[in-house]
Every structure is written in C-alpha cells, then in structure tokens.
Coordinates of C-alpha atoms in Angstrom, one line a residue:
Chain A
M1 CA -13.6 13.2 -8.9
K2 CA -13.9 16.4 -7.0
I3 CA -15.1 19.5 -8.9
V4 CA -15.3 23.0 -7.5
I5 CA -17.4 25.8 -9.0
V6 CA -16.2 29.3 -8.3
D7 CA -19.1 31.6 -9.2
E8 CA -20.8 34.5 -7.4
S9 CA -24.0 34.0 -9.3
P10 CA -26.0 31.4 -7.4
V11 CA -28.4 30.8 -10.3
R12 CA -25.6 30.0 -12.8
A13 CA -23.7 27.9 -10.3
A14 CA -26.9 25.9 -9.6
I15 CA -27.5 25.3 -13.4
L16 CA -24.0 24.0 -13.7
E17 CA -24.1 21.9 -10.6
D18 CA -27.3 20.2 -11.7
G19 CA -25.8 19.5 -15.1
L20 CA -22.7 18.0 -13.6
R21 CA -24.7 15.8 -11.3
E22 CA -26.9 14.6 -14.1
A23 CA -23.7 13.7 -16.0
G24 CA -22.6 11.6 -13.0
F25 CA -20.2 13.9 -11.3
T26 CA -21.6 13.8 -7.8
N27 CA -18.7 15.4 -5.8
V28 CA -19.4 19.0 -6.7
E29 CA -18.9 22.0 -4.4
R30 CA -19.5 25.7 -4.9
I31 CA -17.4 28.6 -3.5
A32 CA -19.1 32.0 -3.6
E33 CA -17.0 33.7 -1.0
M34 CA -13.9 35.1 -2.7
R35 CA -12.0 36.2 0.3
S36 CA -11.2 32.7 1.5
L37 CA -10.9 31.3 -2.0
L38 CA -7.4 29.9 -1.7
A39 CA -7.8 28.4 1.7
R40 CA -11.1 26.7 0.6
I41 CA -9.6 25.4 -2.5
Y42 CA -6.6 23.9 -0.7
A43 CA -9.0 22.4 1.8
I44 CA -11.2 20.8 -0.8
D45 CA -8.2 19.8 -3.0
P46 CA -10.3 19.5 -6.2
D47 CA -9.4 17.8 -9.5
V48 CA -11.2 20.4 -11.6
I49 CA -12.0 24.0 -10.9
L50 CA -14.6 25.8 -13.0
I51 CA -14.6 29.5 -12.7
D52 CA -16.7 32.3 -14.2
L53 CA -14.5 34.1 -16.6
E54 CA -15.6 37.5 -15.3
N55 CA -14.5 36.7 -11.8
P56 CA -11.4 38.9 -10.8
S57 CA -10.2 36.0 -8.7
R58 CA -9.1 34.1 -11.8
D59 CA -5.7 35.7 -11.3
I60 CA -5.5 34.1 -7.9
L61 CA -6.0 30.7 -9.4
E62 CA -3.2 31.3 -11.9
Q63 CA -0.8 31.7 -9.1
M64 CA -2.1 28.6 -7.3
F65 CA -1.3 26.6 -10.3
Q66 CA 2.1 28.1 -10.7
V67 CA 2.8 27.1 -7.1
S68 CA 1.3 23.6 -7.7
R69 CA 3.6 23.1 -10.6
A70 CA 6.5 23.4 -8.3
V71 CA 5.4 21.8 -5.1
R72 CA 2.3 19.8 -5.5
R73 CA 1.6 18.3 -8.9
P74 CA 1.5 19.3 -12.5
V75 CA -1.5 21.1 -13.9
A76 CA -3.1 21.5 -17.2
M77 CA -5.4 24.3 -18.0
F78 CA -8.4 24.1 -20.2
V79 CA -8.2 20.9 -22.1
D80 CA -5.0 20.7 -24.0
Q81 CA -2.5 23.2 -25.4
S82 CA -3.5 22.1 -29.0
D83 CA -7.2 22.3 -28.5
S84 CA -7.7 26.0 -29.2
A85 CA -11.3 25.4 -30.4
S86 CA -12.3 24.3 -26.9
I87 CA -10.5 27.3 -25.3
Q88 CA -12.3 29.6 -27.7
A89 CA -15.7 28.0 -27.0
S90 CA -15.2 28.2 -23.2
V91 CA -14.0 31.8 -23.3
D92 CA -16.9 32.7 -25.5
A93 CA -19.3 31.1 -23.1
G94 CA -17.7 32.8 -20.2
V95 CA -16.2 29.9 -18.3
S96 CA -12.7 28.9 -17.6
A97 CA -11.6 25.5 -16.4
Y98 CA -8.5 24.7 -14.4
I99 CA -7.8 21.0 -14.5
V100 CA -5.3 19.0 -12.6
D101 CA -3.2 16.7 -14.7
G102 CA -3.7 13.0 -14.7
L103 CA -7.3 13.0 -15.6
K104 CA -8.4 11.2 -18.7
K105 CA -8.7 13.7 -21.6
E106 CA -12.2 12.4 -22.6
R107 CA -13.5 13.1 -19.1
I108 CA -12.2 16.6 -19.1
K109 CA -13.6 17.2 -22.5
S110 CA -17.1 16.1 -21.4
I111 CA -17.0 18.4 -18.3
L112 CA -15.9 21.3 -20.4
D113 CA -18.5 20.7 -23.1
L114 CA -21.2 20.4 -20.5
C115 CA -20.0 23.7 -18.9
I116 CA -20.0 25.5 -22.2
S117 CA -23.6 24.4 -23.0
R118 CA -24.8 25.2 -19.5
F119 CA -23.2 28.6 -19.5
N120 CA -24.6 29.3 -22.9
A121 CA -28.1 28.3 -21.7
F122 CA -27.7 30.6 -18.7
S123 CA -26.7 33.6 -20.8
H124 CA -29.7 32.8 -23.1
L125 CA -32.0 32.9 -20.1
Q126 CA -30.5 36.1 -19.0
D127 CA -31.0 37.7 -22.4
E128 CA -34.7 36.7 -22.3
L129 CA -35.1 38.1 -18.8
A130 CA -33.5 41.3 -19.9
R131 CA -35.8 41.5 -22.9
A132 CA -38.9 40.8 -20.9
K133 CA -37.9 43.5 -18.4
S134 CA -37.3 46.1 -21.1
E135 CA -40.6 45.2 -22.7
I136 CA -42.4 46.0 -19.4
E137 CA -40.5 49.2 -19.2
E138 CA -41.5 50.2 -22.7
R139 CA -45.1 49.4 -22.0
K140 CA -45.0 51.6 -18.9
T141 CA -43.5 54.5 -20.8
I142 CA -46.1 54.2 -23.6
D143 CA -48.9 54.2 -21.0
R144 CA -47.6 57.3 -19.3
A145 CA -47.3 59.2 -22.6
K146 CA -50.8 58.1 -23.5
G147 CA -52.0 59.5 -20.3
L148 CA -50.3 62.8 -20.9
L149 CA -51.7 63.1 -24.4
M150 CA -55.2 62.2 -23.2
K151 CA -55.1 65.0 -20.6
A152 CA -53.4 67.6 -22.8
K153 CA -55.5 67.1 -25.9
N154 CA -58.6 65.7 -24.3
L155 CA -58.4 62.5 -26.3
S156 CA -59.8 59.0 -25.6
E157 CA -57.3 56.3 -24.8
E158 CA -57.7 54.8 -28.2
D159 CA -57.2 58.1 -30.0
A160 CA -54.2 58.9 -28.0
Y161 CA -52.6 55.6 -28.9
R162 CA -53.6 56.1 -32.5
L163 CA -51.9 59.5 -32.6
M164 CA -48.7 58.1 -31.2
R165 CA -48.7 55.3 -33.7
S166 CA -49.3 57.5 -36.7
T167 CA -46.6 59.9 -35.6
A168 CA -44.2 57.0 -35.2
M169 CA -45.0 55.7 -38.7
R170 CA -44.6 59.2 -40.2
E171 CA -41.3 59.8 -38.5
K172 CA -40.1 56.2 -39.0
K173 CA -39.6 55.7 -35.2
K174 CA -40.7 53.3 -32.6
I175 CA -43.8 54.1 -30.6
F176 CA -41.6 53.8 -27.5
E177 CA -39.4 56.6 -28.8
I178 CA -42.4 58.9 -29.5
A179 CA -43.6 58.2 -26.0
Q180 CA -40.2 59.1 -24.6
A181 CA -40.3 62.3 -26.6
I182 CA -43.8 63.2 -25.2
I183 CA -42.6 62.6 -21.7
T184 CA -39.5 64.7 -22.1
A185 CA -41.4 67.5 -23.8
S186 CA -44.1 67.5 -21.0
E187 CA -41.4 67.8 -18.4
L188 CA -39.9 70.8 -20.2
F189 CA -43.3 72.5 -20.3
K190 CA -43.9 72.0 -16.6
Chain B
M1 CA -3.2 55.2 -44.7
T2 CA -6.1 53.1 -45.8
A3 CA -9.2 54.8 -47.0
E4 CA -11.5 52.6 -44.9
R5 CA -11.4 52.8 -41.1
E6 CA -9.8 49.9 -39.4
T7 CA -11.7 48.5 -36.4
L8 CA -9.7 47.4 -33.4
R9 CA -10.8 45.8 -30.2
I10 CA -8.3 46.4 -27.4
G11 CA -8.6 45.0 -23.9
F12 CA -7.4 46.9 -20.8
I13 CA -7.3 46.7 -17.0
P14 CA -8.4 49.9 -15.3
L15 CA -5.1 51.4 -14.3
A16 CA -3.4 54.8 -14.7
D17 CA -0.6 53.3 -16.8
A18 CA -3.0 52.6 -19.7
A19 CA -3.3 56.4 -20.0
S20 CA -1.9 56.5 -23.6
L21 CA -4.5 54.1 -24.8
F22 CA -7.4 56.1 -23.2
V23 CA -6.0 59.4 -24.5
A24 CA -5.4 58.0 -28.0
V25 CA -9.1 57.2 -28.3
D26 CA -10.6 60.0 -26.3
K27 CA -8.6 62.8 -27.9
G28 CA -9.2 61.4 -31.4
F29 CA -5.6 60.6 -32.2
A30 CA -6.5 57.0 -33.1
A31 CA -9.4 58.2 -35.3
E32 CA -7.1 60.6 -37.1
E33 CA -4.9 57.6 -38.0
G34 CA -7.9 55.9 -39.5
L35 CA -8.5 53.6 -36.6
D36 CA -11.8 52.9 -34.9
V37 CA -10.7 51.6 -31.5
E38 CA -13.1 49.9 -29.1
L39 CA -11.6 49.8 -25.6
V40 CA -12.9 46.9 -23.5
Q41 CA -12.5 47.0 -19.7
E42 CA -11.5 43.6 -18.2
V43 CA -11.4 42.2 -14.7
S44 CA -8.3 40.0 -14.6
W45 CA -5.0 39.7 -16.4
S46 CA -5.8 36.0 -17.2
N47 CA -8.9 37.3 -19.1
V48 CA -6.9 39.9 -21.0
R49 CA -4.3 37.3 -21.9
D50 CA -6.8 34.6 -23.0
K51 CA -8.9 36.9 -25.0
L52 CA -5.9 38.3 -26.8
N53 CA -4.4 34.8 -27.4
I54 CA -7.6 33.4 -29.0
G55 CA -8.3 36.5 -31.1
M56 CA -11.2 38.2 -29.2
F57 CA -8.9 41.2 -28.9
D58 CA -6.7 42.6 -31.6
A59 CA -4.4 44.1 -29.0
A60 CA -4.2 44.5 -25.2
H61 CA -2.8 46.5 -22.3
L62 CA -0.8 43.7 -20.7
L63 CA 1.7 43.1 -18.0
A64 CA 5.1 43.1 -19.8
P65 CA 6.2 39.8 -18.3
I66 CA 3.0 38.1 -19.6
T67 CA 3.9 38.9 -23.2
V68 CA 7.2 37.0 -22.6
A69 CA 5.6 34.2 -20.7
S70 CA 2.9 33.7 -23.4
S71 CA 5.5 33.6 -26.2
L72 CA 7.7 31.1 -24.3
G73 CA 4.7 28.9 -23.3
V74 CA 5.5 29.4 -19.7
G75 CA 2.6 29.0 -17.2
H76 CA -0.1 28.7 -19.9
V77 CA -1.0 28.0 -23.5
K78 CA 1.9 29.0 -25.8
T79 CA 0.9 31.8 -28.1
P80 CA 3.5 34.0 -29.9
I81 CA 2.9 37.6 -28.8
V82 CA 4.7 40.7 -29.8
A83 CA 5.1 43.9 -27.8
P84 CA 5.9 46.7 -30.3
Y85 CA 5.1 49.5 -27.8
N86 CA 5.8 50.0 -24.2
L87 CA 2.8 51.6 -22.5
A88 CA 4.5 52.3 -19.2
M89 CA 7.8 52.0 -17.3
N90 CA 8.0 51.8 -13.5
G91 CA 4.9 53.0 -11.7
N92 CA 4.6 50.5 -8.8
A93 CA 5.2 50.9 -5.1
I94 CA 5.6 48.7 -2.1
T95 CA 3.2 49.4 0.7
V96 CA 3.2 47.8 4.2
S97 CA 0.7 47.9 7.1
P98 CA 1.3 50.4 10.0
S99 CA 2.3 47.5 12.3
L100 CA 4.8 46.0 9.9
H101 CA 6.1 49.6 9.2
A102 CA 6.6 50.1 12.9
A103 CA 8.3 46.7 13.4
M104 CA 10.7 47.5 10.4
A105 CA 11.4 51.0 11.7
A106 CA 12.5 49.5 15.0
Q107 CA 14.9 47.2 13.2
L108 CA 16.1 49.8 10.7
D109 CA 19.9 50.3 10.6
G110 CA 20.3 53.0 7.9
D111 CA 18.3 55.2 5.7
A112 CA 14.6 54.4 5.4
L113 CA 14.9 55.5 1.7
D114 CA 17.6 52.9 1.0
P115 CA 15.9 49.7 -0.2
L116 CA 18.8 47.6 0.9
A117 CA 18.4 49.0 4.5
T118 CA 14.7 48.3 4.5
A119 CA 15.1 44.8 3.1
R120 CA 17.6 44.0 5.9
A121 CA 15.2 45.4 8.4
L122 CA 12.5 43.1 6.9
A123 CA 14.9 40.2 7.3
R124 CA 15.3 40.9 11.0
V125 CA 11.5 41.2 11.5
V126 CA 11.1 37.9 9.7
A127 CA 13.8 36.2 11.9
D128 CA 12.2 37.5 15.0
R129 CA 8.8 36.2 14.0
K130 CA 10.4 32.8 13.2
A131 CA 12.0 32.7 16.6
A132 CA 8.6 33.6 18.2
R133 CA 6.9 30.9 16.0
A134 CA 4.6 33.5 14.6
E135 CA 2.8 33.0 11.2
P136 CA 5.0 34.1 8.3
L137 CA 4.3 37.6 6.8
T138 CA 2.1 37.6 3.8
F139 CA 2.6 40.0 0.8
G140 CA 0.2 40.6 -2.1
M141 CA 1.1 41.1 -5.7
T142 CA -1.0 41.1 -8.8
F143 CA 0.1 38.2 -11.0
P144 CA 2.8 35.4 -11.1
F145 CA 4.2 37.0 -14.2
S146 CA 4.3 40.6 -13.2
G147 CA 6.8 43.4 -12.4
H148 CA 5.1 43.5 -8.9
N149 CA 6.1 39.9 -8.2
Y150 CA 9.7 40.3 -9.4
Q151 CA 10.2 43.7 -7.7
L152 CA 9.0 42.3 -4.3
R153 CA 11.1 39.2 -4.7
Y154 CA 14.3 41.1 -5.8
W155 CA 13.9 43.5 -2.9
M156 CA 13.3 40.9 -0.2
A157 CA 16.0 38.6 -1.4
A158 CA 18.6 41.5 -1.4
G159 CA 18.0 41.7 2.3
G160 CA 18.3 38.0 2.9
V161 CA 14.6 37.0 2.9
D162 CA 13.8 34.0 0.7
P163 CA 10.4 35.0 -0.9
D164 CA 9.3 31.3 -1.2
E165 CA 10.5 30.1 2.2
D166 CA 10.4 32.9 4.7
V167 CA 7.2 34.8 3.7
R168 CA 4.0 34.1 1.8
L169 CA 3.4 35.7 -1.6
V170 CA -0.2 35.7 -2.8
V171 CA -1.8 37.0 -5.9
L172 CA -4.6 39.6 -5.3
P173 CA -6.6 41.5 -7.8
P174 CA -5.6 45.1 -7.4
P175 CA -9.1 46.3 -6.2
Y176 CA -8.9 43.7 -3.4
M177 CA -5.5 44.8 -2.3
V178 CA -6.4 47.7 0.1
G179 CA -9.2 45.7 1.8
S180 CA -6.9 42.8 2.4
L181 CA -4.3 45.0 4.0
A182 CA -7.0 46.7 6.2
Q183 CA -8.3 43.3 7.3
G184 CA -4.9 41.9 8.0
H185 CA -5.0 39.2 5.3
V186 CA -1.7 40.6 4.0
D187 CA 1.0 42.6 5.7
G188 CA 2.1 44.5 2.6
F189 CA 1.9 44.5 -1.2
C190 CA 3.4 45.7 -4.4
V191 CA 0.9 47.2 -6.8
G192 CA 0.5 50.0 -9.4
A193 CA -1.4 53.2 -9.1
P194 CA -3.7 54.2 -7.6
W195 CA -3.9 51.4 -5.0
N196 CA -0.9 52.4 -2.9
S197 CA -2.3 55.9 -2.5
V198 CA -5.7 54.6 -1.7
A199 CA -4.2 52.6 1.2
V200 CA -2.3 55.6 2.5
D201 CA -5.4 57.8 2.2
L202 CA -7.4 55.3 4.3
G203 CA -4.7 55.2 6.9
V204 CA -4.1 51.4 6.5
G205 CA -0.7 51.6 4.8
H206 CA 2.7 53.2 4.5
I207 CA 4.4 53.4 1.1
L208 CA 7.9 52.0 1.7
H209 CA 9.4 52.4 -1.8
F210 CA 8.4 53.5 -5.3
S211 CA 9.5 50.8 -7.7
V212 CA 11.7 53.4 -9.4
E213 CA 13.7 53.5 -6.3
L214 CA 14.5 49.8 -6.7
F215 CA 15.0 49.8 -10.5
S216 CA 15.6 53.0 -12.5
R217 CA 13.9 51.5 -15.6
C218 CA 11.6 48.5 -15.6
A219 CA 9.2 47.6 -18.4
E220 CA 5.8 47.6 -16.8
K221 CA 3.0 47.4 -19.4
S222 CA 3.1 46.5 -23.0
L223 CA 0.8 47.0 -25.9
A224 CA 0.6 43.4 -26.8
M225 CA -0.7 41.7 -30.0
R226 CA -0.5 38.3 -31.6
E227 CA 2.6 37.9 -33.7
R228 CA 0.4 36.8 -36.6
F229 CA -1.8 39.9 -36.3
A230 CA 1.2 42.2 -36.4
L231 CA 2.5 40.3 -39.4
E232 CA -0.7 40.5 -41.3
H233 CA -1.6 44.2 -40.4
P234 CA 1.7 46.2 -40.5
Q235 CA -0.2 49.4 -41.5
V236 CA -2.7 49.1 -38.7
V237 CA 0.1 48.4 -36.2
A238 CA 2.1 51.5 -37.4
A239 CA -1.0 53.7 -37.2
L240 CA -1.8 52.5 -33.7
L241 CA 1.8 53.2 -32.6
R242 CA 1.7 56.7 -34.1
A243 CA -1.6 57.4 -32.2
L244 CA -0.1 56.1 -29.0
H245 CA 3.0 58.2 -29.4
R246 CA 0.9 61.3 -29.8
A247 CA -1.1 60.3 -26.8
A248 CA 2.0 59.7 -24.7
R249 CA 3.3 63.2 -25.7
F250 CA -0.1 64.7 -24.8
V251 CA 0.0 63.0 -21.4
S252 CA 3.4 64.4 -20.6
E253 CA 2.8 67.9 -22.0
A254 CA -0.9 68.7 -21.2
D255 CA -2.2 69.9 -17.9
P256 CA -2.2 66.9 -15.6
H257 CA -5.7 67.8 -14.4
E258 CA -7.1 67.5 -17.9
V259 CA -5.4 64.1 -18.4
A260 CA -6.6 63.0 -14.9
A261 CA -10.1 64.0 -15.7
L262 CA -10.0 61.7 -18.8
L263 CA -8.6 58.8 -16.8
A264 CA -11.1 59.2 -13.9
R265 CA -14.1 58.3 -16.1
P266 CA -15.9 55.2 -14.8
D267 CA -15.4 53.4 -18.1
R268 CA -11.6 54.1 -17.8
V269 CA -9.8 53.9 -14.5
G270 CA -12.8 55.0 -12.4
V271 CA -11.1 56.6 -9.4
D272 CA -10.9 60.1 -8.0
A273 CA -9.1 62.5 -10.4
Q274 CA -7.1 64.0 -7.6
V275 CA -5.4 60.6 -6.9
I276 CA -4.6 60.3 -10.5
V277 CA -3.0 63.7 -10.7
R278 CA -0.7 62.7 -7.9
T279 CA 0.3 59.6 -9.8
L280 CA 1.0 61.5 -13.0
Q281 CA 3.1 64.1 -11.2
G282 CA 4.9 61.4 -9.2
R283 CA 4.1 63.1 -6.0
L284 CA 2.6 60.6 -3.6
K285 CA 1.5 60.8 0.0
V286 CA 3.5 58.1 1.6
T287 CA 2.3 58.0 5.2
P288 CA -1.2 58.4 6.6
D289 CA -0.1 61.6 8.5
G290 CA 0.5 63.3 5.2
A291 CA 4.2 63.1 4.4
T292 CA 4.8 63.1 0.7
R293 CA 7.6 62.0 -1.5
E294 CA 8.3 63.0 -5.1
N295 CA 10.0 61.4 -8.0
A296 CA 9.5 62.7 -11.5
R297 CA 10.4 59.2 -12.8
Y298 CA 7.8 57.5 -10.7
L299 CA 5.7 56.5 -13.8
L300 CA 7.3 56.9 -17.2
L301 CA 4.8 56.9 -20.1
G302 CA 6.5 58.7 -23.1
Q303 CA 9.4 60.3 -21.2
E304 CA 13.0 59.2 -21.7
G305 CA 12.0 57.1 -24.7
A306 CA 10.2 54.7 -22.3
E307 CA 7.7 53.9 -25.0
R308 CA 10.3 52.2 -27.3
P309 CA 10.4 48.5 -26.4
D310 CA 13.9 47.4 -25.3
P311 CA 14.8 43.7 -25.8
T312 CA 17.2 44.0 -22.9
Q313 CA 14.2 44.6 -20.7
A314 CA 12.5 41.5 -22.0
A315 CA 15.7 39.6 -21.3
W316 CA 15.7 40.8 -17.7
L317 CA 12.1 39.8 -17.2
Y318 CA 13.0 36.3 -18.6
A319 CA 16.0 36.2 -16.2
Q320 CA 13.5 36.9 -13.3
M321 CA 11.3 34.0 -14.5
A322 CA 14.5 31.8 -14.5
R323 CA 15.6 33.0 -11.1
W324 CA 12.4 32.0 -9.4
G325 CA 11.9 28.7 -11.2
Q326 CA 9.1 29.8 -13.5
A327 CA 11.2 29.0 -16.6
P328 CA 14.3 27.0 -17.4
V329 CA 17.5 28.7 -18.3
S330 CA 18.3 28.3 -22.0
P331 CA 19.9 30.4 -24.7
A332 CA 17.0 29.6 -27.0
L333 CA 14.4 30.9 -24.5
L334 CA 16.5 34.0 -23.9
D335 CA 16.5 34.7 -27.6
A336 CA 12.8 34.1 -27.9
A337 CA 12.2 36.4 -24.9
K338 CA 14.2 39.2 -26.5
A339 CA 12.4 38.8 -29.8
V340 CA 9.0 39.7 -28.1
F341 CA 10.0 43.3 -27.6
R342 CA 9.8 44.5 -31.2
A343 CA 11.9 47.7 -31.3
D344 CA 12.0 47.2 -35.1
L345 CA 8.2 47.7 -35.4
F346 CA 8.4 50.8 -33.2
D347 CA 11.2 52.2 -35.3
A348 CA 9.4 51.5 -38.6
A349 CA 6.3 53.3 -37.3
L350 CA 8.1 56.2 -35.6
P351 CA 11.4 56.7 -37.3
S352 CA 11.9 60.2 -36.1
V353 CA 11.5 59.6 -32.4
A354 CA 14.8 60.1 -30.7
V355 CA 15.4 57.7 -27.9
P356 CA 17.9 58.9 -25.3
T357 CA 20.3 56.4 -23.9
P358 CA 19.6 55.3 -20.3
P359 CA 21.0 57.7 -17.7
S360 CA 23.4 55.4 -16.0
G361 CA 25.0 52.0 -16.1
D362 CA 22.8 49.2 -17.5
A363 CA 19.3 49.1 -18.9
I364 CA 17.7 48.2 -15.6
G365 CA 19.6 50.1 -12.9
A366 CA 18.9 47.9 -10.0
F367 CA 19.6 49.2 -6.4
S368 CA 21.7 46.1 -5.6
G369 CA 23.2 43.2 -7.3
P370 CA 25.3 43.1 -10.5
A371 CA 24.5 45.3 -13.5
F372 CA 22.3 43.4 -15.9
E373 CA 23.6 42.1 -19.2
D374 CA 21.9 39.5 -21.2
R375 CA 24.7 37.5 -22.7
D376 CA 24.9 34.8 -20.0
I377 CA 21.8 34.6 -17.8
A378 CA 23.2 31.7 -15.8
A379 CA 26.3 33.7 -14.9
Y380 CA 24.2 36.7 -14.0
L381 CA 21.9 34.7 -11.8
S382 CA 24.8 33.0 -10.0
A383 CA 25.6 36.3 -8.4
F384 CA 22.4 36.1 -6.3
P385 CA 22.6 33.8 -3.3
I386 CA 18.8 33.5 -3.0
R387 CA 17.3 31.9 -6.1
R388 CA 15.5 28.8 -7.3
A389 CA 17.5 28.2 -10.4
P390 CA 19.8 27.5 -12.1

C-alpha cells in the first residue's frame, strides 16, 4: 500500500513516517513542495494521502478527489461517513486523511489512529519546546532587571532578587512581570 | 436577550467579503446583542467546512455552494447545514495572463465587455491551440463547490468551450493564485477580492470580467451553521443576524476608508487598505497600464437585500452541481438544496428589513442562457448544449 504524507514540517513528517514504517507500512513518501503537489500525487498514485490540516493545499486535494470520483476511481475521505468520532479526533490532532476506496476499513482505521497519536505526540513536543523557550526568555528578563536594580540601588545580586521577589508577593504578580516593569521603567527614565 | 453573554466561535477565510463579520465584532455590534464572538482565521475551505461540521465552530464564513453540498452529502461527509444569512453576493472576477489576453483580443469579434464575445474569443484561442497541438489552457478557481468554479464554467461553455474537455480547471488556494499566474502554471483564474487586483497591480494579469457582469445576482458567501445548532439556539442565531445586519449597514454607509482600515488588519484580511477600498467601491484597475472599470454592484454586502438568503439562489447552485456531474438530478435533492437557505430565520430575526425585488427578470440574471427557474432542473439544464448531466 502506497502512502503519501503532505507536510511542510520535516520533523512532524519524519515522526509520522517512522510510525508508519514501524507499523509495517513501508511504501511511504513525503511531499513538501506544494507547487507541484498535484503532479507528484498523480505520479505516485497513492492509496492514502495524509495531510497536515493547516496546509492550504487541502482544497487542492478536495478537487482531485472530485475528479477521481468521475474519471479514476471512487474515493472515501477520513474513515467512514458514520465514523464522526474518528473525524473529530483527526481534526483535533491536526491531520486529515484522504483514502482511496477499496481498502479494508480496519487498515484505514489503524493508519488514522496511528496518525492521530503521532500528531498528538508532535504537538506535545512542540508545546514543551515552546515552554522551555519561554522559560529561558523569562530567566533572561529577570537577570536583566536584577542588573538594573543592582546598579540603580547599589544592591548585591541576592538583595536585588529578594527585592523583586518581595515586590512580586506584595503585588500578587510573577517575578517575571516585576522584572518587565523594571525594564520598562528604566527605559522611560533614560 | 439573555442576561449571560453567549460565546460563539466563528471560522473565516481572510477575504473582503467577510466584512460584515469583522465589523460586527470590531464595532461592538455583536457585543451589544449579548454575543461574545471569537473569529478564527482559517487556511482552507475544507478546514472551515470540517470544523463547522464536527462542532469546533458554531458558525462559519463559507462558500455558499458548500452549504448546499454539505447538506446534500455531495463530495464529502453529509452534515445538514443551514444558511440563515448571506454574507455576500457577487464579488469575483475573471483574470487572464497578458499573453492569453492578447491572444483573445486578436480573436475578439465584438465588445470586450460582452462576456459572450470574450467566451467565443476564448473558444477560438482554444481551437487554435488544439490545431497546433499545444498544451490546453489551465484556469484556477478556489474550490470544486464554489461560485468561482461555476462562473468560469458557465462563461466558457457559453462560448463553446467544454470546461472538462478543452481546458484544465485546477483548484488553487487564493493566496497562491497570483504567483501561479506569474509563473505560467495557470493562464487565468476566477477568484474574489483582493487577488484580481493584486495580479493587475503586479502587471501579471488583466481583469476580463467582474462576476456581476456574468450574473447580476449570485450568492457568494453564507453565514453557515449546523442545522442542529440553529434549532437549539434560536435566540443566539437571531442576535447574530441582527448584529450582522447592523454591520452590513455600517459597511455600506460608513466612509469606505474606515471600513477598509478594519479589514486590512493582519488578523482579518491582511492586505493593503487601498486595495480593499477599491473593492468596496467596486472600482477596480483592470489592466496593468491603469485602466479602471467601475460597477457599484461589484460586491453586494447589505445592499439590495443581498443579505437575505434566497432559496432560488440555492436551487441555482444545486443546478450547477447537477450540470457538471457533481450531483444527480432529483426533485428531492432540489428541495433539500432550497431548504438550506433559511429566509424564514432571517425574517424572524429581522422582520422590518425591506427586501427589494430583483431588478430584472429572474433571480440570477445570467448574461446568456435561459432565465433560471427552479421548478424543473432537468428541463432548465437541457437548454445548455455543454453539460455533464442529465
């Protein structure tokens, strides 16, 4: 069975590809270049197309399947008309599957389930990355504010931090927010 | 009105014809009706449709033909959708590359503003290319179930070009349209604002026709919601319709520059306000050398009662699906299509809105072919020599 992954994110596509291979689907190809999408898909002639939901080229595939219905072969999208839970889960996860008819329903289901779990894993990874990044940014802001306080009030590093922490507690704010306020204020006083 | 604020998630595609939605939120009309509306920008019509169908959106800015297709179960999962408000009528244009424009001009026998004359010129260009064994011309449109698709097809076929046999029609996301024309991947396209103007401004396209020159009234975008949602939340629907009506009035009465500034925001349409002003005024630059053409009916938002859904419009869209083999011809499907455009919900929410009767002839006002009437779709379609069905 031939599977095509249409995804501009190489990391997510790789995660998906690995999962499919592990599950025994060895004939997997990735298309990242959207301009030649239709030509590539016709050339590969896949049984299943998995596309990132936020890819504007989804509309192009809709037409392809419209045309296929008339001239090539019938097509089913997602799993089954009645299986709205699967549709919901795949839309939630950010993946959409276009599946050519004639495949066993169980096989389609297993591909889609795998996609959903891999896509969820990817967005989880992304969230963690974003969180780690913002923690680093916060740390930098706090250090900068600390430096400003040390210079302005002639404090030790420890005292400067303590001052920010006690202000944060008193004002029921995060230290990061106090640090931001210090930086903003110091820029205004320049 | 309920004491508590109702929260609504509404999906949209960044296009000028979603103006009433943007204005309803940004000018506070929705909030004054007790609605807390979150507008969510989307990248594809398939996404808007799917997220509406499975309940991730309460309502959506949707291509009018998709509301009919979804309700009939044509092309995708069947979900009953209702369209109680018409966000826009007309508003598209057909643009061709400079080289196709020149080839058509050389073959033109008549007025360049007459769609029948240009369609016949296109037929001669297509015949010449066939004789020379050149690749068929390729045209872009935005979705299989779209006014753009049906407008292009109707126009071509009127001149004797079979849109499935003689040319290639491809779907392109609107933001890719201009680039594809510039790189020669397509020879022309039919799309909404602002993409035709963008092509002209860059010198890569000539606007051939405004869609209003082909059809005097054509339902373009609907406010769509699941039938079940409309049934369970009649007050919310009515409140939203009232907010949209105020917004549509604001758009047609306020200074277009103020409206354009709202639409230009990156989280709305995200293009230059000047281009949007031209769209709202219906005054478009049509050739790269600066010639302009004006039509006050280029894009109808609230004017002429365009906001009230007209079941005859839904019937016409269904007739196009039948003509091009997307849907079978059946009286039951016709009735189901007409039931999607819920004028009754509109009237219930806005009983005092006077809706003028269409200026001339039938509800559609096509430039060629018989006047549309929805009693017998098969008989109507039999008047067109080029068609897939029945």
